[in-house]
Amino acid sequence: MCTDASALVEAIRSLAVRGAPLLGIAGAYGVALAAARGFDVAEAARALEEARPTAVNLSVGVRRAQDAHQAELARTGDPTAAAVAALAAARALHQEDAEASARMAAHGLALLDELLPGGGHRVLTHCNSGSLVSGGEGTAFAVALAAHREGRLRRLWVDETRPLLQGARLTAYEAARTGMAYTLLTDNAAGSLFAAGDVDAVLIGADRIAADGSVANKVGSYPLAVLARYHHVPFIVVAPVTTVDPGTPDGASIEVEQRPGFEVTEVAAPHVPVTGAGGGIPVAPLGTQAYNPAFDVTPPELVTAIVTEEGVVSPVTAEALAELCARARGAALG
Amino acid sequence: MCTDASALVEAIRSLAVRGAPLLGIAGAYGVALAAARGFDVAEAARALEEARPTAVNLSVGVRRAQDAHQAELARTGDPTAAAVAALAAARALHQEDAEASARMAAHGLALLDELLPGGGHRVLTHCNSGSLVSGGEGTAFAVALAAHREGRLRRLWVDETRPLLQGARLTAYEAARTGMAYTLLTDNAAGSLFAAGDVDAVLIGADRIAADGSVANKVGSYPLAVLARYHHVPFIVVAPVTTVDPGTPDGASIEVEQRPGFEVTEVAAPHVPVTGAGGGIPVAPLGTQAYNPAFDVTPPELVTAIVTEEGVVSPVTAEALAELCARARGAALG
């Protein structure tokens, strides 16, 4: 349990709290918490935003609560009222996220049915994008779940998602408890499924979408996009509009978080005795350096469609995304 | 230590003994062992051949020792002389494999230098293909090692190679002990290296090469071939001529071994207390099914070159491979 913002920063860094939409909600609640406890709100907001540099939803959530706090403080001069306003902003974001999940699921399922008229979808997903990362049922996973509920999901292929195994640990759990037909695989084995013609669509979430439509998501997404293109399989990104960052012009401008090498050089598992510096058991020779980017970037030309709560963007272009964002702002103001 | 052929079969199944060339040598010694101990040689040969269905070198090695045994038995009627002949055949194969490694390394380095005239090669490899799988210095790894010795290897990128982590456990060890500059990565992160332009060539081994040039190798090789093609990076297969199986016409005819799901659903590491059915710690929910092919198949059009001890085949065509095999047979007879 996180009783102050610095504990939350640590929870975000260590990925105990993770997933793009949930990071936004957590960031907003973190600011509200700092305000309620009388900490320096600006400092807490900065620390929270910096906990994961790639996730744009995190800073969107943080800023929304911070803006509400500042506005109320300027209006009333009352720190308690400002803290209440920050909490209200966090709760509103939480609620909106749940509603956005449901709308993304509906738009995504309609797109799947349009692209794959036969039904019986065999969907491959990577990392975790269900209710564990969302105020609602998630992003990409929510689309698969909607297909499952309508009897149109034949199988969910679950990439284990090294190094932290979010697919094996989290997505397999969400698939099992919702009664889906699912199969786990090493990320390596996805190629064999494509080659055998056993993947009808790839569905993934996103941590940041640049203005040009470049998609930052969990490392391993880009190789799937290349495989999907090579095999003429739709590659579909599902994310709330807040994931689109007009301030990031293109893929090259996305800062990709580099994580510690021990996530790769050591094996971590519950009840494993700690012997390595990272808290796991070394599997590689001592002193081995690892390249461990948390995310990769898929260029827009490899993305078949971006599904948001405000509708589907396909083909993915800067103009279409800008129009979507304008429409979403209009809806928020209206 | 394997003191009879059935222990060796188990060691091959569990991958304690693994890697295409070494499997051939082990298979030949296994037959020699069965003969020396007075077991049924035909039965031992069959069990050894069936221990790993995809690895053609295994059956080539087994048959060579078995043929030597049969021929001597037919000639002399003396089981002891026949056992000596089987052992001599195994030793000859072992010696030839060491010499073949050296020749593959020389051919491979010449090819690298031709394809990448600037030197400073940054080579990506998958699984393990060094002296741990060979009578000599291996196949793909031997080429990287030759480049390193000539001062022309800038970096070896080592895919960890899930599920059994042969890259992290074995290739990283071989790279470290030979003093190479190397970096370990999850198989997922290879895409980011390609996208950044940090891979100059991919070098892998092979477990079986069909007559049309389709290459069966450790699962995860095919996705690398697709990435390499997308990024215009040479994808080079290094394997002894015995890996080419004229009896397998094409990729679709290659039987791909499916391995137990617990290799994916459980984490295994030294000193880890056993709680799962497969001897590791479950990371996925109980009852999770896994898709776990040991190998994948890369079609010839994605293979830039096949490097053998008899020379380089590029472009990879059925005709060029048939000619290579004929030349190798001629060399063996001469």
XYZ file of C-alpha atoms in Angstrom:
668
model
C 0.000 0.000 0.000
C 1.282 3.427 -0.915
C 0.565 5.967 1.814
C 2.673 8.737 0.334
C 3.729 9.908 -3.087
C 7.340 8.733 -2.787
C 6.187 5.173 -2.065
C 4.014 5.463 -5.176
C 6.983 6.689 -7.220
C 8.867 3.566 -6.136
C 5.871 1.345 -6.947
C 5.726 2.887 -10.433
C 9.470 2.529 -10.982
C 9.502 -1.120 -9.905
C 6.422 -1.747 -12.091
C 4.222 -2.846 -9.162
C 1.921 -0.198 -10.655
C 2.132 -0.351 -14.445
C 0.193 -0.108 -17.710
C -0.507 3.140 -19.492
C -4.068 4.004 -18.356
C -3.503 2.863 -14.775
C -0.333 4.954 -14.568
C -2.400 8.033 -15.387
C -4.948 7.209 -12.708
C -2.216 6.393 -10.181
C -0.362 9.623 -11.006
C -3.500 11.685 -10.431
C -4.248 9.935 -7.126
C -0.578 10.390 -6.147
C -0.887 14.162 -6.559
C -4.169 14.128 -4.601
C -2.458 12.128 -1.858
C 0.478 14.549 -1.650
C -2.001 17.469 -1.443
C -4.112 15.779 1.257
C -1.024 15.076 3.366
C 0.318 18.594 2.992
C 3.400 17.739 0.960
C 4.824 19.995 -1.754
C 2.453 19.197 -4.628
C 4.726 20.512 -7.391
C 7.615 18.414 -6.131
C 5.474 15.283 -5.820
C 4.101 15.879 -9.334
C 7.613 16.185 -10.758
C 8.802 12.981 -9.037
C 5.742 11.073 -10.228
C 6.106 12.254 -13.834
C 9.747 11.244 -13.898
C 9.135 7.746 -12.515
C 8.509 6.350 -16.040
C 9.636 8.644 -18.849
C 7.927 6.859 -21.768
C 4.374 6.663 -20.383
C 2.573 9.816 -21.458
C -0.626 8.925 -19.578
C 1.308 9.203 -16.343
C 2.144 12.854 -16.881
C -1.321 13.575 -18.279
C -2.880 12.199 -15.077
C -0.409 13.961 -12.826
C -0.978 17.299 -14.553
C -4.728 17.006 -14.471
C -4.791 16.592 -10.682
C -2.090 19.220 -10.293
C -3.997 21.716 -12.459
C -7.184 21.116 -10.445
C -5.222 21.637 -7.243
C -3.617 24.867 -8.460
C -6.865 26.301 -9.823
C -8.725 25.668 -6.581
C -5.842 27.031 -4.530
C -5.758 30.204 -6.657
C -9.519 30.601 -6.380
C -9.991 29.943 -2.660
C -6.526 30.044 -1.098
C -7.653 26.994 0.890
C -5.214 24.014 0.809
C -7.907 21.597 2.005
C -10.318 22.613 -0.742
C -7.434 22.325 -3.234
C -6.674 18.782 -2.041
C -10.339 17.858 -2.415
C -10.287 19.263 -5.957
C -7.203 17.172 -6.795
C -8.938 14.041 -5.491
C -12.073 14.858 -7.475
C -9.922 15.204 -10.611
C -8.312 11.803 -9.953
C -11.713 10.183 -9.406
C -13.095 11.739 -12.577
C -10.117 10.413 -14.568
C -10.650 6.969 -13.036
C -14.327 6.966 -14.023
C -13.638 8.280 -17.525
C -11.040 5.575 -18.037
C -13.550 2.849 -17.212
C -16.020 4.336 -19.708
C -13.282 4.729 -22.315
C -12.412 1.014 -21.960
C -15.949 0.023 -22.828
C -15.988 2.306 -25.868
C -12.570 1.090 -27.084
C -13.788 -2.502 -26.763
C -16.865 -1.774 -28.875
C -14.912 0.105 -31.569
C -12.202 -2.576 -31.584
C -14.628 -5.462 -31.933
C -16.424 -3.712 -34.795
C -13.059 -3.246 -36.523
C -12.108 -6.918 -36.009
C -15.430 -8.043 -37.447
C -14.937 -5.739 -40.424
C -11.360 -6.879 -41.099
C -12.087 -10.569 -40.435
C -15.645 -11.199 -41.558
C -15.597 -14.926 -40.812
C -15.449 -14.558 -37.011
C -13.498 -17.153 -35.007
C -10.733 -14.629 -34.402
C -7.316 -15.878 -33.347
C -5.735 -12.858 -31.714
C -2.124 -12.466 -30.597
C -1.368 -10.036 -27.785
C 1.794 -8.870 -26.052
C 2.364 -7.687 -22.494
C -0.727 -6.900 -20.406
C -3.512 -4.523 -21.285
C -6.552 -5.697 -19.306
C -8.271 -4.655 -16.109
C -4.967 -4.804 -14.229
C -3.847 -1.660 -16.098
C -7.112 0.217 -16.260
C -10.009 1.672 -14.360
C -12.165 -0.538 -16.605
C -11.422 -3.665 -18.614
C -8.358 -2.286 -20.318
C -7.350 -1.550 -23.876
C -6.272 -4.346 -26.256
C -7.390 -7.028 -23.815
C -10.823 -5.388 -23.518
C -11.299 -5.852 -27.276
C -10.386 -9.552 -27.047
C -12.717 -9.886 -24.057
C -15.576 -8.283 -25.989
C -14.970 -10.743 -28.846
C -14.931 -13.601 -26.318
C -18.236 -12.489 -24.792
C -19.803 -12.367 -28.249
C -18.544 -15.890 -28.996
C -16.241 -14.620 -31.726
C -12.826 -15.243 -30.136
C -11.378 -18.584 -31.183
C -8.108 -18.207 -29.284
C -5.999 -15.610 -27.516
C -2.293 -16.182 -28.124
C -0.461 -14.727 -25.130
C 3.178 -13.664 -25.587
C 4.955 -14.278 -22.283
C 6.666 -10.858 -22.688
C 10.221 -11.013 -21.442
C 11.910 -9.859 -19.368
C 9.191 -9.309 -16.766
C 6.705 -11.906 -18.049
C 3.637 -9.666 -17.855
C 1.979 -11.954 -20.407
C 2.622 -15.150 -18.449
C 1.888 -13.633 -15.047
C -0.911 -11.154 -15.771
C -2.550 -11.637 -19.176
C -2.739 -15.427 -18.737
C -4.410 -14.788 -15.376
C -6.935 -12.375 -16.894
C -7.628 -14.778 -19.775
C -8.062 -17.727 -17.407
C -10.442 -15.961 -15.058
C -12.641 -14.725 -17.916
C -12.836 -18.217 -19.407
C -11.125 -17.478 -22.715
C -9.449 -20.166 -24.810
C -5.843 -18.998 -24.511
C -2.361 -20.356 -25.091
C 0.884 -19.007 -23.695
C 4.028 -18.853 -25.819
C 7.554 -17.510 -25.635
C 7.869 -14.285 -27.591
C 10.157 -16.250 -29.919
C 7.393 -18.649 -30.934
C 5.113 -15.954 -32.380
C 6.988 -16.236 -35.682
C 5.983 -19.883 -36.032
C 2.319 -19.012 -35.457
C 2.429 -16.344 -38.180
C 4.185 -18.732 -40.553
C 1.514 -21.380 -39.914
C -1.260 -18.854 -40.634
C -2.609 -19.167 -37.096
C -2.754 -15.442 -36.251
C -5.661 -13.395 -37.620
C -4.801 -10.123 -35.863
C -2.372 -8.595 -33.400
C -3.891 -6.425 -30.652
C -1.607 -4.378 -28.405
C -1.817 -1.335 -26.147
C 0.424 1.731 -26.231
C 2.423 3.773 -23.748
C 2.798 6.821 -25.980
C 1.688 7.633 -29.504
C 3.603 10.424 -31.239
C 1.829 13.006 -33.371
C 2.891 11.136 -36.530
C 1.337 7.888 -35.279
C 4.533 6.177 -34.087
C 3.598 3.850 -31.233
C 5.768 3.237 -28.168
C 4.740 0.026 -26.430
C 6.360 -2.830 -24.502
C 9.574 -4.062 -26.086
C 8.726 -6.847 -28.531
C 5.819 -4.989 -30.103
C 7.874 -3.752 -33.054
C 9.069 -7.249 -34.086
C 5.412 -8.332 -34.041
C 4.529 -5.397 -36.281
C 7.222 -6.443 -38.772
C 6.048 -10.069 -38.675
C 2.425 -8.962 -39.083
C 3.326 -6.867 -42.118
C 5.336 -9.709 -43.660
C 2.357 -12.039 -43.224
C -0.367 -9.508 -44.174
C -1.970 -9.695 -40.719
C -3.646 -6.587 -39.219
C -1.633 -4.942 -36.433
C -4.033 -3.002 -34.234
C -3.142 -0.611 -31.408
C -5.798 0.056 -28.761
C -5.278 3.079 -26.495
C -7.188 6.000 -25.010
C -6.856 9.378 -26.743
C -4.703 10.626 -23.838
C -1.969 8.274 -25.085
C -1.573 10.458 -28.169
C 1.015 13.107 -27.346
C 0.901 16.070 -29.742
C 4.088 17.340 -28.056
C 6.067 14.377 -29.394
C 6.348 14.912 -33.149
C 7.636 11.475 -34.200
C 9.040 8.129 -33.158
C 12.608 9.391 -32.908
C 11.479 11.957 -30.318
C 10.114 9.309 -27.958
C 12.395 8.807 -24.981
C 12.671 5.047 -24.422
C 13.307 4.024 -20.841
C 16.345 1.773 -20.366
C 15.863 -0.597 -17.444
C 18.450 -2.375 -15.267
C 20.398 -5.249 -16.819
C 19.610 -7.591 -13.943
C 16.063 -7.982 -15.261
C 17.731 -9.941 -18.097
C 20.807 -11.458 -16.437
C 18.911 -12.811 -13.421
C 15.842 -14.972 -13.022
C 13.311 -13.704 -10.522
C 10.390 -15.740 -9.255
C 8.372 -15.958 -6.075
C 10.186 -17.815 -3.271
C 13.464 -17.842 -5.146
C 16.401 -17.305 -2.796
C 18.163 -14.057 -3.610
C 21.758 -14.343 -4.730
C 22.189 -11.775 -7.535
C 22.570 -8.040 -7.202
C 19.108 -7.513 -8.667
C 17.383 -9.776 -6.180
C 17.206 -12.873 -8.381
C 19.383 -15.776 -9.435
C 22.078 -15.014 -12.017
C 21.666 -17.052 -15.213
C 24.312 -15.257 -17.293
C 28.012 -15.081 -16.329
C 28.810 -12.484 -13.675
C 29.676 -9.142 -15.225
C 27.470 -9.714 -18.270
C 26.047 -6.442 -19.574
C 22.511 -6.381 -20.881
C 20.640 -4.163 -23.315
C 17.215 -3.755 -21.746
C 14.943 -1.133 -23.312
C 11.470 -1.213 -21.729
C 9.742 -0.164 -24.938
C 10.180 -0.093 -28.653
C 8.698 2.178 -31.294
C 6.566 0.991 -34.188
C 6.345 3.432 -37.111
C 2.870 4.394 -38.342
C 3.286 2.610 -41.676
C 3.282 -0.722 -39.817
C 0.149 0.071 -37.783
C -3.089 -0.991 -39.465
C -5.311 0.995 -37.098
C -5.338 2.859 -33.795
C -8.517 2.196 -31.824
C -9.507 4.840 -29.259
C -12.618 5.613 -27.235
C -13.375 8.337 -29.788
C -13.172 6.025 -32.791
C -10.741 4.280 -35.099
C -7.877 5.911 -36.986
C -6.976 3.976 -40.130
C -4.815 4.548 -42.061
C -2.646 6.076 -39.353
C -1.572 9.567 -40.384
C -0.626 12.745 -38.513
C -3.696 14.491 -39.976
C -6.130 11.785 -38.871
C -4.641 11.724 -35.376
C -4.776 15.522 -35.057
C -8.421 15.454 -36.109
C -9.157 12.728 -33.534
C -7.510 14.749 -30.773
C -9.446 17.861 -31.768
C -12.692 15.882 -31.732
C -11.838 14.447 -28.286
C -11.107 17.946 -26.939
C -14.414 19.101 -28.392
C -16.224 16.220 -26.707
C -14.518 17.013 -23.382
C -15.413 20.697 -23.625
C -18.934 19.943 -24.838
C 28.227 -39.201 -17.225
C 26.465 -41.492 -19.691
C 27.634 -45.076 -19.324
C 25.010 -46.601 -21.579
C 23.022 -45.550 -24.625
C 19.706 -45.121 -22.768
C 21.303 -42.613 -20.378
C 22.603 -40.799 -23.449
C 19.118 -40.797 -25.004
C 17.820 -39.142 -21.835
C 20.679 -36.617 -21.857
C 19.822 -35.739 -25.479
C 16.085 -35.441 -24.746
C 16.640 -33.196 -21.742
C 19.113 -31.096 -23.789
C 22.042 -31.807 -21.446
C 23.685 -32.812 -24.739
C 22.540 -30.437 -27.479
C 23.571 -28.509 -30.588
C 23.539 -29.966 -34.062
C 27.180 -31.014 -34.592
C 27.620 -32.303 -31.042
C 24.450 -34.381 -31.369
C 25.999 -36.147 -34.356
C 29.193 -36.886 -32.459
C 27.249 -38.000 -29.371
C 25.002 -40.227 -31.478
C 28.014 -41.935 -33.051
C 29.706 -42.459 -29.679
C 26.380 -43.750 -28.299
C 26.272 -46.457 -30.956
C 29.917 -47.312 -30.274
C 29.121 -47.547 -26.563
C 26.160 -49.849 -27.134
C 28.360 -52.068 -29.334
C 31.204 -52.167 -26.823
C 28.825 -53.164 -24.025
C 27.146 -55.877 -26.091
C 23.730 -54.215 -26.357
C 21.495 -54.497 -29.421
C 23.132 -51.927 -31.712
C 20.131 -51.500 -34.037
C 17.829 -50.846 -31.092
C 20.223 -48.349 -29.502
C 20.625 -46.596 -32.855
C 16.858 -46.278 -33.260
C 16.394 -44.884 -29.732
C 19.207 -42.385 -30.246
C 17.865 -41.206 -33.609
C 14.398 -40.672 -32.142
C 15.622 -38.669 -29.138
C 15.433 -35.387 -31.129
C 13.447 -35.614 -34.362
C 14.525 -32.306 -35.923
C 18.314 -32.661 -35.639
C 19.541 -34.376 -38.796
C 23.160 -34.511 -37.634
C 22.085 -36.863 -34.859
C 20.836 -39.499 -37.263
C 23.788 -38.925 -39.619
C 26.199 -39.599 -36.740
C 24.240 -42.594 -35.490
C 24.085 -44.146 -38.940
C 27.749 -43.624 -39.647
C 28.781 -45.574 -36.545
C 26.061 -48.146 -37.158
C 27.172 -48.643 -40.780
C 30.807 -49.095 -39.685
C 29.669 -51.610 -37.092
C 27.554 -53.583 -39.561
C 30.211 -53.596 -42.252
C 32.888 -54.906 -39.882
C 30.506 -57.486 -38.439
C 29.631 -58.699 -41.923
C 33.298 -58.829 -42.903
C 34.748 -60.529 -39.804
C 31.791 -61.853 -37.808
C 33.640 -60.545 -34.745
C 31.516 -58.343 -32.401
C 34.615 -56.912 -30.716
C 36.142 -55.845 -34.019
C 32.764 -54.374 -35.018
C 32.609 -52.348 -31.779
C 36.133 -51.064 -32.426
C 35.062 -50.055 -35.933
C 32.042 -48.156 -34.542
C 34.284 -46.313 -32.083
C 36.753 -45.484 -34.864
C 33.869 -44.068 -36.916
C 32.749 -41.901 -33.982
C 36.304 -40.637 -33.423
C 36.700 -39.842 -37.094
C 33.446 -37.864 -37.065
C 34.619 -35.981 -33.976
C 37.930 -35.095 -35.628
C 36.271 -34.086 -38.905
C 33.848 -31.857 -37.034
C 36.701 -29.972 -35.395
C 38.344 -29.430 -38.780
C 35.008 -28.440 -40.323
C 34.559 -25.753 -37.636
C 37.832 -24.152 -38.575
C 36.940 -24.155 -42.274
C 33.440 -22.758 -41.631
C 34.989 -19.986 -39.529
C 37.389 -19.047 -42.337
C 34.668 -19.094 -45.034
C 32.275 -17.176 -42.782
C 34.768 -14.472 -41.922
C 35.662 -14.013 -45.591
C 31.939 -13.638 -46.352
C 31.448 -11.093 -43.536
C 34.406 -9.078 -44.785
C 33.010 -9.164 -48.313
C 29.474 -8.141 -47.264
C 30.648 -5.542 -44.718
C 33.860 -4.068 -46.090
C 34.331 -1.555 -43.268
C 35.073 -4.152 -40.544
C 33.902 -3.428 -37.009
C 31.171 -6.039 -37.362
C 28.240 -5.951 -34.961
C 26.867 -9.472 -35.127
C 23.615 -10.746 -33.617
C 23.381 -14.429 -32.741
C 20.668 -16.653 -31.326
C 20.901 -19.766 -29.173
C 24.312 -21.383 -28.809
C 26.592 -22.507 -31.599
C 30.116 -22.489 -30.151
C 32.487 -25.100 -28.749
C 29.770 -26.377 -26.403
C 27.970 -27.874 -29.431
C 30.931 -28.983 -31.495
C 34.079 -31.035 -31.644
C 35.778 -27.739 -32.552
C 34.819 -24.112 -32.037
C 31.329 -24.479 -33.402
C 29.423 -23.022 -36.315
C 28.014 -19.459 -36.185
C 29.918 -18.671 -32.996
C 33.161 -19.870 -34.602
C 32.735 -17.206 -37.310
C 32.219 -14.481 -34.692
C 35.233 -15.806 -32.790
C 37.377 -15.687 -35.927
C 36.294 -12.069 -36.476
C 37.127 -11.305 -32.840
C 40.621 -12.829 -33.158
C 41.247 -10.730 -36.263
C 40.140 -7.592 -34.400
C 37.150 -7.161 -36.694
C 34.307 -7.913 -34.257
C 32.929 -4.738 -32.694
C 30.205 -6.435 -30.675
C 28.399 -9.747 -30.348
C 24.702 -9.246 -29.548
C 23.563 -12.337 -27.678
C 19.846 -13.215 -27.759
C 18.983 -14.854 -24.439
C 16.960 -17.484 -26.369
C 13.840 -18.396 -24.456
C 12.637 -20.694 -23.137
C 15.849 -22.461 -22.155
C 18.151 -19.429 -22.195
C 20.975 -21.067 -24.147
C 22.145 -17.578 -25.134
C 22.280 -16.247 -21.568
C 23.688 -19.428 -20.064
C 26.001 -20.745 -22.784
C 26.783 -18.177 -25.506
C 27.396 -15.404 -22.961
C 29.782 -17.781 -21.190
C 31.643 -18.585 -24.409
C 31.792 -14.889 -25.334
C 33.048 -13.911 -21.879
C 35.772 -16.529 -21.737
C 37.096 -15.626 -25.198
C 37.200 -11.927 -24.307
C 34.672 -10.674 -26.844
C 32.758 -7.434 -26.421
C 29.265 -8.858 -25.997
C 25.866 -7.713 -24.758
C 22.969 -9.896 -23.697
C 19.398 -9.022 -24.638
C 15.922 -10.498 -24.426
C 14.875 -11.924 -27.774
C 12.243 -9.149 -27.805
C 14.861 -6.405 -27.838
C 16.476 -7.507 -31.106
C 13.888 -5.466 -33.012
C 15.070 -2.266 -31.338
C 18.675 -3.009 -32.324
C 17.686 -3.516 -35.954
C 15.600 -0.342 -35.922
C 18.555 1.610 -34.520
C 20.851 0.263 -37.259
C 23.037 -1.482 -34.696
C 23.080 -4.945 -36.302
C 25.374 -5.522 -39.293
C 24.705 -9.234 -39.699
C 22.843 -12.140 -38.122
C 24.794 -15.377 -37.694
C 23.001 -18.542 -36.640
C 23.502 -22.312 -36.786
C 21.058 -24.895 -38.123
C 19.582 -28.179 -36.968
C 18.414 -29.306 -40.386
C 18.540 -27.758 -43.848
C 16.024 -29.101 -46.362
C 16.993 -29.743 -49.971
C 15.335 -26.461 -51.011
C 17.426 -24.475 -48.486
C 14.779 -24.106 -45.758
C 16.584 -23.874 -42.428
C 15.294 -25.395 -39.184
C 16.980 -23.772 -36.205
C 16.139 -22.792 -32.632
C 12.733 -21.132 -32.307
C 13.191 -17.390 -32.712
C 15.445 -17.671 -35.744
C 12.628 -17.070 -38.229
C 11.510 -13.764 -36.637
C 15.152 -12.623 -36.856
C 15.209 -13.557 -40.542
C 12.070 -11.459 -41.163
C 13.540 -8.520 -39.211
C 16.835 -8.857 -41.067
C 15.047 -8.791 -44.419
C 12.959 -5.770 -43.404
C 16.133 -3.931 -42.403
C 18.317 -5.155 -45.314
C 20.729 -6.929 -42.957
C 22.461 -10.160 -44.085
C 21.068 -13.303 -42.451
C 23.764 -15.964 -42.509
C 23.406 -19.633 -41.554
C 26.573 -21.516 -40.604
C 26.384 -25.318 -40.549
C 28.360 -28.378 -41.646
C 27.327 -30.054 -44.899
C 25.884 -32.979 -42.895
C 23.112 -30.600 -41.757
C 21.780 -30.535 -45.315
C 19.271 -33.362 -45.636
C 18.542 -34.270 -49.264
C 15.781 -36.572 -47.962
C 13.787 -33.577 -46.712
C 12.519 -31.786 -49.828
C 11.308 -28.522 -48.256
C 10.469 -26.588 -45.106
C 6.977 -28.053 -44.791
C 8.505 -31.556 -44.620
C 10.643 -30.734 -41.579
C 9.222 -32.315 -38.440
C 9.422 -29.662 -35.699
C 9.779 -31.032 -32.187
C 7.141 -29.771 -29.737
C 8.529 -29.565 -26.209
C 6.706 -29.665 -22.872
C 4.706 -26.600 -21.854
C 6.348 -26.386 -18.448
C 9.483 -24.996 -20.095
C 7.350 -21.874 -20.676
C 4.911 -21.913 -17.739
C 7.601 -22.474 -15.094
C 10.843 -20.728 -14.270
C 13.798 -23.014 -13.751
C 17.099 -21.897 -12.300
C 19.869 -23.469 -10.262
C 18.984 -23.815 -6.561
C 15.336 -22.983 -7.159
C 13.066 -25.057 -4.940
C 10.880 -27.299 -7.068
C 7.145 -26.687 -6.844
C 5.833 -27.088 -10.422
C 5.188 -30.313 -12.305
C 8.135 -29.578 -14.604
C 10.616 -29.105 -11.786
C 10.499 -25.308 -11.651
C 8.385 -22.538 -10.189
C 5.067 -21.830 -11.928
C 4.843 -18.256 -13.253
C 1.620 -18.662 -15.248
C -1.712 -19.691 -13.704
C -2.063 -23.420 -13.034
C -3.548 -25.232 -15.998
C -2.119 -22.770 -18.533
C -1.351 -24.484 -21.835
C 1.734 -23.447 -23.750
C 2.753 -23.613 -27.392
C 6.415 -24.605 -27.284
C 7.993 -25.573 -30.605
C 11.736 -26.157 -30.215
C 12.540 -24.941 -33.707
C 11.199 -22.808 -36.488
C 11.778 -22.930 -40.215
C 13.228 -20.069 -42.256
C 12.507 -20.257 -45.997
C 15.480 -19.994 -48.361
C 14.401 -16.607 -49.746
C 15.151 -15.062 -46.320
C 18.602 -16.655 -46.027
C 21.399 -14.528 -47.478
C 23.952 -17.330 -47.392
C 24.656 -20.785 -45.998
C 28.267 -21.164 -44.896
C 29.639 -24.721 -44.762
C 33.080 -26.268 -44.442
C 32.978 -26.849 -48.206
C 32.215 -23.248 -49.077
C 29.428 -20.682 -49.181
C 26.061 -21.108 -50.893
C 24.567 -17.751 -51.901
C 21.949 -17.248 -53.172
C 20.410 -20.271 -51.494
C 18.835 -22.541 -54.114
C 18.121 -26.263 -54.331
C 20.567 -26.526 -57.251
C 23.416 -24.811 -55.392
C 22.850 -26.981 -52.315
C 22.745 -30.182 -54.375
C 26.004 -29.195 -56.041
C 27.577 -28.493 -52.641
C 26.512 -31.895 -51.324
C 27.882 -33.623 -54.427
C 31.186 -31.764 -54.014
C 31.323 -32.754 -50.327
C 30.686 -36.408 -51.191
C 33.405 -36.212 -53.803
C 35.818 -34.734 -51.258
C 34.939 -37.470 -48.746
C 35.485 -40.215 -51.337
C 38.655 -38.659 -52.679
